[in-house]
Amino acid sequence: GQQLNQSPQSMFIQEGEDVSMNCTSSSIFNTWLWYKQDPGEGPVLLIALYKAGELTSNGRLTAQFGITRKDSFLNISASIPSDVGIYFCAGQLGFSGTYKYIFGTGTRLKVLA
Amino acid sequence: DSGVTQTPKHLITATGQRVTLRCSPRSGDLSVYWYQQSLDQGLQFLIQYYNGEERAKGNILERFSAQQFPDLHSELNLSSLELGDSALYFCASSGLLANEQFFGPGTRLTVL
């Protein structure tokens, strides 16, 4: 199946550090979504982006919809131990009746206290 | 707790068999989505139903089918199971904002 290029694949950081991850694709997306998944649970939506260039924050999280509509990034500021988990980007392709979601391969984040 | 429930939590079966996974959406949500998460393929969107009708289709195999009932719960049927179908299957639901989906805890399917 299709997947988005998400990087980095994993990262270890110190508590308090800022984190940045991104997703790129050769396809143009209508919507970008960022999820966090904890072990044994389903993904939880963090941020949804609907317009090219849009910059949206949710607490310590900030995400942007790339101008080309082919990429997006997520920043986490001042990381804390509970930020540990896998972060996925997802893009929506197409329109009602024909659309689908494509997911990134995930960024596994580990925070060292 | 997202409000989306899935049963069973775990399912172990043999190749060639057929199983049914069940999902109850959050109260008031009309849309249900099914996803498959495996180690090699990652998260894959399978299909969406809205108020009983199929709305969008992703990478769903012909051996798989789904439906949404009048009470809005949904079932995903997987038949002629293969080893590669072993995965976590998630259901999600949404209200008016289709992209703001709430995921259930998943069903872990193991095909032996």
PDB file of C-alpha atoms in Angstrom:
ATOM      1  CA  GLY A   1       0.000   0.000   0.000  1.00  0.00           C
ATOM      2  CA  GLN A   2       0.940   3.643  -0.296  1.00  0.00           C
ATOM      3  CA  GLN A   3       2.822   5.309   2.533  1.00  0.00           C
ATOM      4  CA  LEU A   4       4.190   8.755   3.100  1.00  0.00           C
ATOM      5  CA  ASN A   5       7.889   9.353   3.699  1.00  0.00           C
ATOM      6  CA  GLN A   6       8.151  10.280   7.353  1.00  0.00           C
ATOM      7  CA  SER A   7      11.378  11.187   9.117  1.00  0.00           C
ATOM      8  CA  PRO A   8      13.089  10.605  11.324  1.00  0.00           C
ATOM      9  CA  GLN A   9      12.142   6.987  11.889  1.00  0.00           C
ATOM     10  CA  SER A  10      13.015   7.257  15.573  1.00  0.00           C
ATOM     11  CA  MET A  11      14.653   9.678  17.934  1.00  0.00           C
ATOM     12  CA  PHE A  12      15.921   9.800  21.465  1.00  0.00           C
ATOM     13  CA  ILE A  13      15.820  13.218  23.068  1.00  0.00           C
ATOM     14  CA  GLN A  14      16.365  14.740  26.477  1.00  0.00           C
ATOM     15  CA  GLU A  15      13.413  16.038  28.432  1.00  0.00           C
ATOM     16  CA  GLY A  16      12.942  19.731  27.700  1.00  0.00           C
ATOM     17  CA  GLU A  17      14.299  19.560  24.167  1.00  0.00           C
ATOM     18  CA  ASP A  18      12.319  20.528  21.099  1.00  0.00           C
ATOM     19  CA  VAL A  19      11.440  17.873  18.537  1.00  0.00           C
ATOM     20  CA  SER A  20      10.784  18.176  14.835  1.00  0.00           C
ATOM     21  CA  MET A  21       9.505  15.574  12.388  1.00  0.00           C
ATOM     22  CA  ASN A  22       8.174  15.793   8.860  1.00  0.00           C
ATOM     23  CA  CYS A  23       6.355  14.017   6.100  1.00  0.00           C
ATOM     24  CA  THR A  24       6.879  14.366   2.383  1.00  0.00           C
ATOM     25  CA  SER A  25       5.156  12.954  -0.642  1.00  0.00           C
ATOM     26  CA  SER A  26       5.093  13.191  -4.391  1.00  0.00           C
ATOM     27  CA  SER A  27       1.296  13.553  -4.206  1.00  0.00           C
ATOM     28  CA  ILE A  28      -0.741  16.654  -3.419  1.00  0.00           C
ATOM     29  CA  PHE A  29      -2.947  16.347  -0.359  1.00  0.00           C
ATOM     30  CA  ASN A  30      -6.157  18.157   0.590  1.00  0.00           C
ATOM     31  CA  THR A  31      -5.645  17.661   4.296  1.00  0.00           C
ATOM     32  CA  TRP A  32      -2.769  16.763   6.589  1.00  0.00           C
ATOM     33  CA  LEU A  33      -3.309  15.067   9.934  1.00  0.00           C
ATOM     34  CA  TRP A  34      -0.947  14.279  12.792  1.00  0.00           C
ATOM     35  CA  TYR A  35      -1.643  11.427  15.211  1.00  0.00           C
ATOM     36  CA  LYS A  36       0.050   9.980  18.300  1.00  0.00           C
ATOM     37  CA  GLN A  37      -0.217   6.316  19.137  1.00  0.00           C
ATOM     38  CA  ASP A  38       0.652   4.857  22.525  1.00  0.00           C
ATOM     39  CA  PRO A  39       1.419   1.142  22.888  1.00  0.00           C
ATOM     40  CA  GLY A  40      -1.689  -1.023  22.774  1.00  0.00           C
ATOM     41  CA  GLU A  41      -3.975   1.851  21.857  1.00  0.00           C
ATOM     42  CA  GLY A  42      -5.453   3.434  18.774  1.00  0.00           C
ATOM     43  CA  PRO A  43      -4.066   6.628  17.251  1.00  0.00           C
ATOM     44  CA  VAL A  44      -5.213   9.918  18.733  1.00  0.00           C
ATOM     45  CA  LEU A  45      -5.601  12.961  16.505  1.00  0.00           C
ATOM     46  CA  LEU A  46      -3.291  15.797  17.529  1.00  0.00           C
ATOM     47  CA  ILE A  47      -3.681  18.372  14.777  1.00  0.00           C
ATOM     48  CA  ALA A  48      -5.631  18.650  11.518  1.00  0.00           C
ATOM     49  CA  LEU A  49      -4.500  21.010   8.747  1.00  0.00           C
ATOM     50  CA  TYR A  50      -6.815  22.030   5.923  1.00  0.00           C
ATOM     51  CA  LYS A  51      -5.110  24.770   3.895  1.00  0.00           C
ATOM     52  CA  ALA A  52      -1.720  25.110   2.243  1.00  0.00           C
ATOM     53  CA  GLY A  53       0.528  27.246   4.426  1.00  0.00           C
ATOM     54  CA  GLU A  54      -1.663  26.782   7.494  1.00  0.00           C
ATOM     55  CA  LEU A  55       0.208  26.788  10.795  1.00  0.00           C
ATOM     56  CA  THR A  56      -1.731  25.347  13.733  1.00  0.00           C
ATOM     57  CA  SER A  57      -0.843  24.851  17.378  1.00  0.00           C
ATOM     58  CA  ASN A  58      -2.217  22.554  20.030  1.00  0.00           C
ATOM     59  CA  GLY A  59      -0.466  23.276  23.307  1.00  0.00           C
ATOM     60  CA  ARG A  60       3.213  22.484  22.879  1.00  0.00           C
ATOM     61  CA  LEU A  61       2.563  21.042  19.419  1.00  0.00           C
ATOM     62  CA  THR A  62       2.771  23.047  16.207  1.00  0.00           C
ATOM     63  CA  ALA A  63       2.165  21.694  12.725  1.00  0.00           C
ATOM     64  CA  GLN A  64       2.260  23.235   9.271  1.00  0.00           C
ATOM     65  CA  PHE A  65       0.688  22.330   5.944  1.00  0.00           C
ATOM     66  CA  GLY A  66       3.383  22.844   3.307  1.00  0.00           C
ATOM     67  CA  ILE A  67       2.847  25.439   0.593  1.00  0.00           C
ATOM     68  CA  THR A  68       3.284  22.823  -2.125  1.00  0.00           C
ATOM     69  CA  ARG A  69       0.665  20.638  -0.360  1.00  0.00           C
ATOM     70  CA  LYS A  70       3.140  17.775  -0.578  1.00  0.00           C
ATOM     71  CA  ASP A  71       4.633  18.033   2.886  1.00  0.00           C
ATOM     72  CA  SER A  72       3.945  18.797   6.527  1.00  0.00           C
ATOM     73  CA  PHE A  73       5.932  19.078   9.717  1.00  0.00           C
ATOM     74  CA  LEU A  74       5.206  18.671  13.404  1.00  0.00           C
ATOM     75  CA  ASN A  75       7.148  20.362  16.179  1.00  0.00           C
ATOM     76  CA  ILE A  76       6.958  19.512  19.852  1.00  0.00           C
ATOM     77  CA  SER A  77       8.429  22.083  22.184  1.00  0.00           C
ATOM     78  CA  ALA A  78       9.887  21.415  25.635  1.00  0.00           C
ATOM     79  CA  SER A  79       9.312  17.653  25.451  1.00  0.00           C
ATOM     80  CA  ILE A  80       8.169  15.761  28.547  1.00  0.00           C
ATOM     81  CA  PRO A  81       8.257  12.024  29.310  1.00  0.00           C
ATOM     82  CA  SER A  82       4.594  11.515  28.333  1.00  0.00           C
ATOM     83  CA  ASP A  83       5.425  12.619  24.780  1.00  0.00           C
ATOM     84  CA  VAL A  84       6.852   9.128  24.285  1.00  0.00           C
ATOM     85  CA  GLY A  85       5.032   7.252  21.571  1.00  0.00           C
ATOM     86  CA  ILE A  86       4.749   6.880  17.823  1.00  0.00           C
ATOM     87  CA  TYR A  87       3.728   9.895  15.784  1.00  0.00           C
ATOM     88  CA  PHE A  88       2.060   9.421  12.418  1.00  0.00           C
ATOM     89  CA  CYS A  89       1.285  11.878   9.699  1.00  0.00           C
ATOM     90  CA  ALA A  90      -1.584  11.192   7.335  1.00  0.00           C
ATOM     91  CA  GLY A  91      -2.713  12.902   4.189  1.00  0.00           C
ATOM     92  CA  GLN A  92      -6.093  12.885   2.542  1.00  0.00           C
ATOM     93  CA  LEU A  93      -6.166  12.351  -1.215  1.00  0.00           C
ATOM     94  CA  GLY A  94      -9.117  12.931  -3.496  1.00  0.00           C
ATOM     95  CA  PHE A  95     -12.657  14.035  -2.742  1.00  0.00           C
ATOM     96  CA  SER A  96     -15.883  12.631  -1.348  1.00  0.00           C
ATOM     97  CA  GLY A  97     -16.603   9.207  -2.782  1.00  0.00           C
ATOM     98  CA  THR A  98     -13.080   8.705  -4.015  1.00  0.00           C
ATOM     99  CA  TYR A  99     -10.880   9.973  -1.237  1.00  0.00           C
ATOM    100  CA  LYS A 100      -8.566   7.946   0.916  1.00  0.00           C
ATOM    101  CA  TYR A 101      -6.040   8.458   3.661  1.00  0.00           C
ATOM    102  CA  ILE A 102      -2.363   7.681   3.306  1.00  0.00           C
ATOM    103  CA  PHE A 103      -0.282   7.287   6.462  1.00  0.00           C
ATOM    104  CA  GLY A 104       3.362   7.933   7.162  1.00  0.00           C
ATOM    105  CA  THR A 105       5.638   5.206   8.440  1.00  0.00           C
ATOM    106  CA  GLY A 106       5.762   6.768  11.893  1.00  0.00           C
ATOM    107  CA  THR A 107       8.341   8.485  14.098  1.00  0.00           C
ATOM    108  CA  ARG A 108       9.076   6.668  17.339  1.00  0.00           C
ATOM    109  CA  LEU A 109       9.906   9.211  20.008  1.00  0.00           C
ATOM    110  CA  LYS A 110      11.706   8.347  23.210  1.00  0.00           C
ATOM    111  CA  VAL A 111      12.267  10.992  25.854  1.00  0.00           C
ATOM    112  CA  LEU A 112      15.061  10.598  28.363  1.00  0.00           C
ATOM    113  CA  ALA A 113      14.276  12.164  31.716  1.00  0.00           C
TER     114      ALA A 113
ATOM    115  CA  ASP B   1     -11.373   6.511  26.245  1.00  0.00           C
ATOM    116  CA  SER B   2     -12.382   7.613  22.735  1.00  0.00           C
ATOM    117  CA  GLY B   3     -15.965   6.370  23.030  1.00  0.00           C
ATOM    118  CA  VAL B   4     -15.445   3.931  20.150  1.00  0.00           C
ATOM    119  CA  THR B   5     -15.707   0.282  21.131  1.00  0.00           C
ATOM    120  CA  GLN B   6     -14.389  -2.726  19.271  1.00  0.00           C
ATOM    121  CA  THR B   7     -14.856  -6.412  19.875  1.00  0.00           C
ATOM    122  CA  PRO B   8     -13.214  -8.771  20.228  1.00  0.00           C
ATOM    123  CA  LYS B   9      -9.942  -7.406  21.572  1.00  0.00           C
ATOM    124  CA  HIS B  10      -7.987 -10.439  20.381  1.00  0.00           C
ATOM    125  CA  LEU B  11      -8.799 -13.075  17.815  1.00  0.00           C
ATOM    126  CA  ILE B  12      -6.755 -16.116  16.879  1.00  0.00           C
ATOM    127  CA  THR B  13      -7.801 -18.208  13.919  1.00  0.00           C
ATOM    128  CA  ALA B  14      -6.439 -20.416  11.180  1.00  0.00           C
ATOM    129  CA  THR B  15      -5.729 -19.794   7.520  1.00  0.00           C
ATOM    130  CA  GLY B  16      -8.744 -20.129   5.286  1.00  0.00           C
ATOM    131  CA  GLN B  17     -11.190 -19.155   8.010  1.00  0.00           C
ATOM    132  CA  ARG B  18     -13.599 -16.228   8.154  1.00  0.00           C
ATOM    133  CA  VAL B  19     -13.950 -13.748  11.015  1.00  0.00           C
ATOM    134  CA  THR B  20     -16.121 -10.759  11.839  1.00  0.00           C
ATOM    135  CA  LEU B  21     -14.885  -7.722  13.711  1.00  0.00           C
ATOM    136  CA  ARG B  22     -17.372  -5.393  15.319  1.00  0.00           C
ATOM    137  CA  CYS B  23     -17.284  -1.657  15.979  1.00  0.00           C
ATOM    138  CA  SER B  24     -19.635   0.697  17.769  1.00  0.00           C
ATOM    139  CA  PRO B  25     -19.018   4.364  16.997  1.00  0.00           C
ATOM    140  CA  ARG B  26     -19.194   7.253  19.421  1.00  0.00           C
ATOM    141  CA  SER B  27     -22.694   8.330  20.250  1.00  0.00           C
ATOM    142  CA  GLY B  28     -23.983  10.592  17.492  1.00  0.00           C
ATOM    143  CA  ASP B  29     -21.222   9.827  14.963  1.00  0.00           C
ATOM    144  CA  LEU B  30     -22.555   8.740  11.585  1.00  0.00           C
ATOM    145  CA  SER B  31     -19.244   7.839   9.941  1.00  0.00           C
ATOM    146  CA  VAL B  32     -17.234   4.714  10.596  1.00  0.00           C
ATOM    147  CA  TYR B  33     -13.800   3.995   9.178  1.00  0.00           C
ATOM    148  CA  TRP B  34     -11.784   0.787   9.174  1.00  0.00           C
ATOM    149  CA  TYR B  35      -7.990   0.620   9.194  1.00  0.00           C
ATOM    150  CA  GLN B  36      -5.422  -2.152   9.183  1.00  0.00           C
ATOM    151  CA  GLN B  37      -2.087  -1.758  10.961  1.00  0.00           C
ATOM    152  CA  SER B  38       0.646  -4.290  10.296  1.00  0.00           C
ATOM    153  CA  LEU B  39       4.376  -4.224  10.865  1.00  0.00           C
ATOM    154  CA  ASP B  40       5.292  -4.272   7.195  1.00  0.00           C
ATOM    155  CA  GLN B  41       2.501  -2.157   5.714  1.00  0.00           C
ATOM    156  CA  GLY B  42       1.939   0.351   8.505  1.00  0.00           C
ATOM    157  CA  LEU B  43      -1.491   1.945   8.866  1.00  0.00           C
ATOM    158  CA  GLN B  44      -3.732   1.392   5.852  1.00  0.00           C
ATOM    159  CA  PHE B  45      -7.144   2.950   5.323  1.00  0.00           C
ATOM    160  CA  LEU B  46      -9.610   0.259   4.270  1.00  0.00           C
ATOM    161  CA  ILE B  47     -13.093   1.720   3.953  1.00  0.00           C
ATOM    162  CA  GLN B  48     -15.535   4.323   5.243  1.00  0.00           C
ATOM    163  CA  TYR B  49     -19.276   4.120   5.825  1.00  0.00           C
ATOM    164  CA  TYR B  50     -21.572   7.057   6.408  1.00  0.00           C
ATOM    165  CA  ASN B  51     -25.037   6.443   7.813  1.00  0.00           C
ATOM    166  CA  GLY B  52     -25.199   2.961   6.357  1.00  0.00           C
ATOM    167  CA  GLU B  53     -23.745   3.752   2.934  1.00  0.00           C
ATOM    168  CA  GLU B  54     -20.237   3.124   1.662  1.00  0.00           C
ATOM    169  CA  ARG B  55     -18.562   6.533   1.296  1.00  0.00           C
ATOM    170  CA  ALA B  56     -14.916   5.886   0.426  1.00  0.00           C
ATOM    171  CA  LYS B  57     -12.747   2.909  -0.270  1.00  0.00           C
ATOM    172  CA  GLY B  58      -9.037   2.505   0.321  1.00  0.00           C
ATOM    173  CA  ASN B  59      -6.780  -0.531   0.128  1.00  0.00           C
ATOM    174  CA  ILE B  60      -9.417  -3.079   1.022  1.00  0.00           C
ATOM    175  CA  LEU B  61      -8.926  -6.561  -0.399  1.00  0.00           C
ATOM    176  CA  GLU B  62     -11.758  -8.312  -2.229  1.00  0.00           C
ATOM    177  CA  ARG B  63     -11.718 -10.974   0.499  1.00  0.00           C
ATOM    178  CA  PHE B  64     -12.708  -8.274   2.984  1.00  0.00           C
ATOM    179  CA  SER B  65     -16.081  -6.605   3.226  1.00  0.00           C
ATOM    180  CA  ALA B  66     -17.782  -4.270   5.626  1.00  0.00           C
ATOM    181  CA  GLN B  67     -21.209  -2.931   6.386  1.00  0.00           C
ATOM    182  CA  GLN B  68     -22.848  -0.412   8.664  1.00  0.00           C
ATOM    183  CA  PHE B  69     -26.170  -1.268  10.240  1.00  0.00           C
ATOM    184  CA  PRO B  70     -29.171   0.986  10.988  1.00  0.00           C
ATOM    185  CA  ASP B  71     -28.018   1.354  14.598  1.00  0.00           C
ATOM    186  CA  LEU B  72     -24.719   2.645  13.107  1.00  0.00           C
ATOM    187  CA  HIS B  73     -22.514  -0.146  14.386  1.00  0.00           C
ATOM    188  CA  SER B  74     -20.253  -1.633  11.763  1.00  0.00           C
ATOM    189  CA  GLU B  75     -18.762  -5.009  11.013  1.00  0.00           C
ATOM    190  CA  LEU B  76     -15.669  -5.888   9.042  1.00  0.00           C
ATOM    191  CA  ASN B  77     -15.728  -9.372   7.554  1.00  0.00           C
ATOM    192  CA  LEU B  78     -12.440 -11.015   6.636  1.00  0.00           C
ATOM    193  CA  SER B  79     -12.610 -14.265   4.697  1.00  0.00           C
ATOM    194  CA  SER B  80     -10.192 -16.849   3.282  1.00  0.00           C
ATOM    195  CA  LEU B  81      -7.715 -15.595   5.827  1.00  0.00           C
ATOM    196  CA  GLU B  82      -4.008 -15.690   5.060  1.00  0.00           C
ATOM    197  CA  LEU B  83      -1.013 -15.402   7.365  1.00  0.00           C
ATOM    198  CA  GLY B  84      -0.411 -11.892   6.063  1.00  0.00           C
ATOM    199  CA  ASP B  85      -3.792 -10.751   7.341  1.00  0.00           C
ATOM    200  CA  SER B  86      -2.450 -10.874  10.882  1.00  0.00           C
ATOM    201  CA  ALA B  87      -2.609  -7.284  12.054  1.00  0.00           C
ATOM    202  CA  LEU B  88      -4.314  -4.791  14.296  1.00  0.00           C
ATOM    203  CA  TYR B  89      -7.640  -3.671  12.897  1.00  0.00           C
ATOM    204  CA  PHE B  90      -8.883  -0.295  14.038  1.00  0.00           C
ATOM    205  CA  CYS B  91     -12.257   1.269  13.715  1.00  0.00           C
ATOM    206  CA  ALA B  92     -12.698   5.017  13.953  1.00  0.00           C
ATOM    207  CA  SER B  93     -15.728   7.264  13.919  1.00  0.00           C
ATOM    208  CA  SER B  94     -16.348  10.896  13.179  1.00  0.00           C
ATOM    209  CA  GLY B  95     -19.108  13.420  13.239  1.00  0.00           C
ATOM    210  CA  LEU B  96     -19.480  16.333  10.857  1.00  0.00           C
ATOM    211  CA  LEU B  97     -15.728  16.860  10.545  1.00  0.00           C
ATOM    212  CA  ALA B  98     -14.691  13.753   8.630  1.00  0.00           C
ATOM    213  CA  ASN B  99     -11.008  14.225   9.268  1.00  0.00           C
ATOM    214  CA  GLU B 100     -11.402  14.438  13.035  1.00  0.00           C
ATOM    215  CA  GLN B 101     -11.672  10.763  13.711  1.00  0.00           C
ATOM    216  CA  PHE B 102     -11.724   8.974  17.051  1.00  0.00           C
ATOM    217  CA  PHE B 103     -10.096   5.570  17.039  1.00  0.00           C
ATOM    218  CA  GLY B 104     -11.150   2.524  18.979  1.00  0.00           C
ATOM    219  CA  PRO B 105      -8.707   0.296  20.881  1.00  0.00           C
ATOM    220  CA  GLY B 106      -8.389  -2.139  17.986  1.00  0.00           C
ATOM    221  CA  THR B 107      -8.784  -5.862  17.424  1.00  0.00           C
ATOM    222  CA  ARG B 108      -5.592  -7.857  17.194  1.00  0.00           C
ATOM    223  CA  LEU B 109      -6.045 -10.638  14.649  1.00  0.00           C
ATOM    224  CA  THR B 110      -3.582 -13.504  14.553  1.00  0.00           C
ATOM    225  CA  VAL B 111      -3.843 -15.986  11.689  1.00  0.00           C
ATOM    226  CA  LEU B 112      -1.946 -19.224  12.290  1.00  0.00           C
TER     227      LEU B 112
END
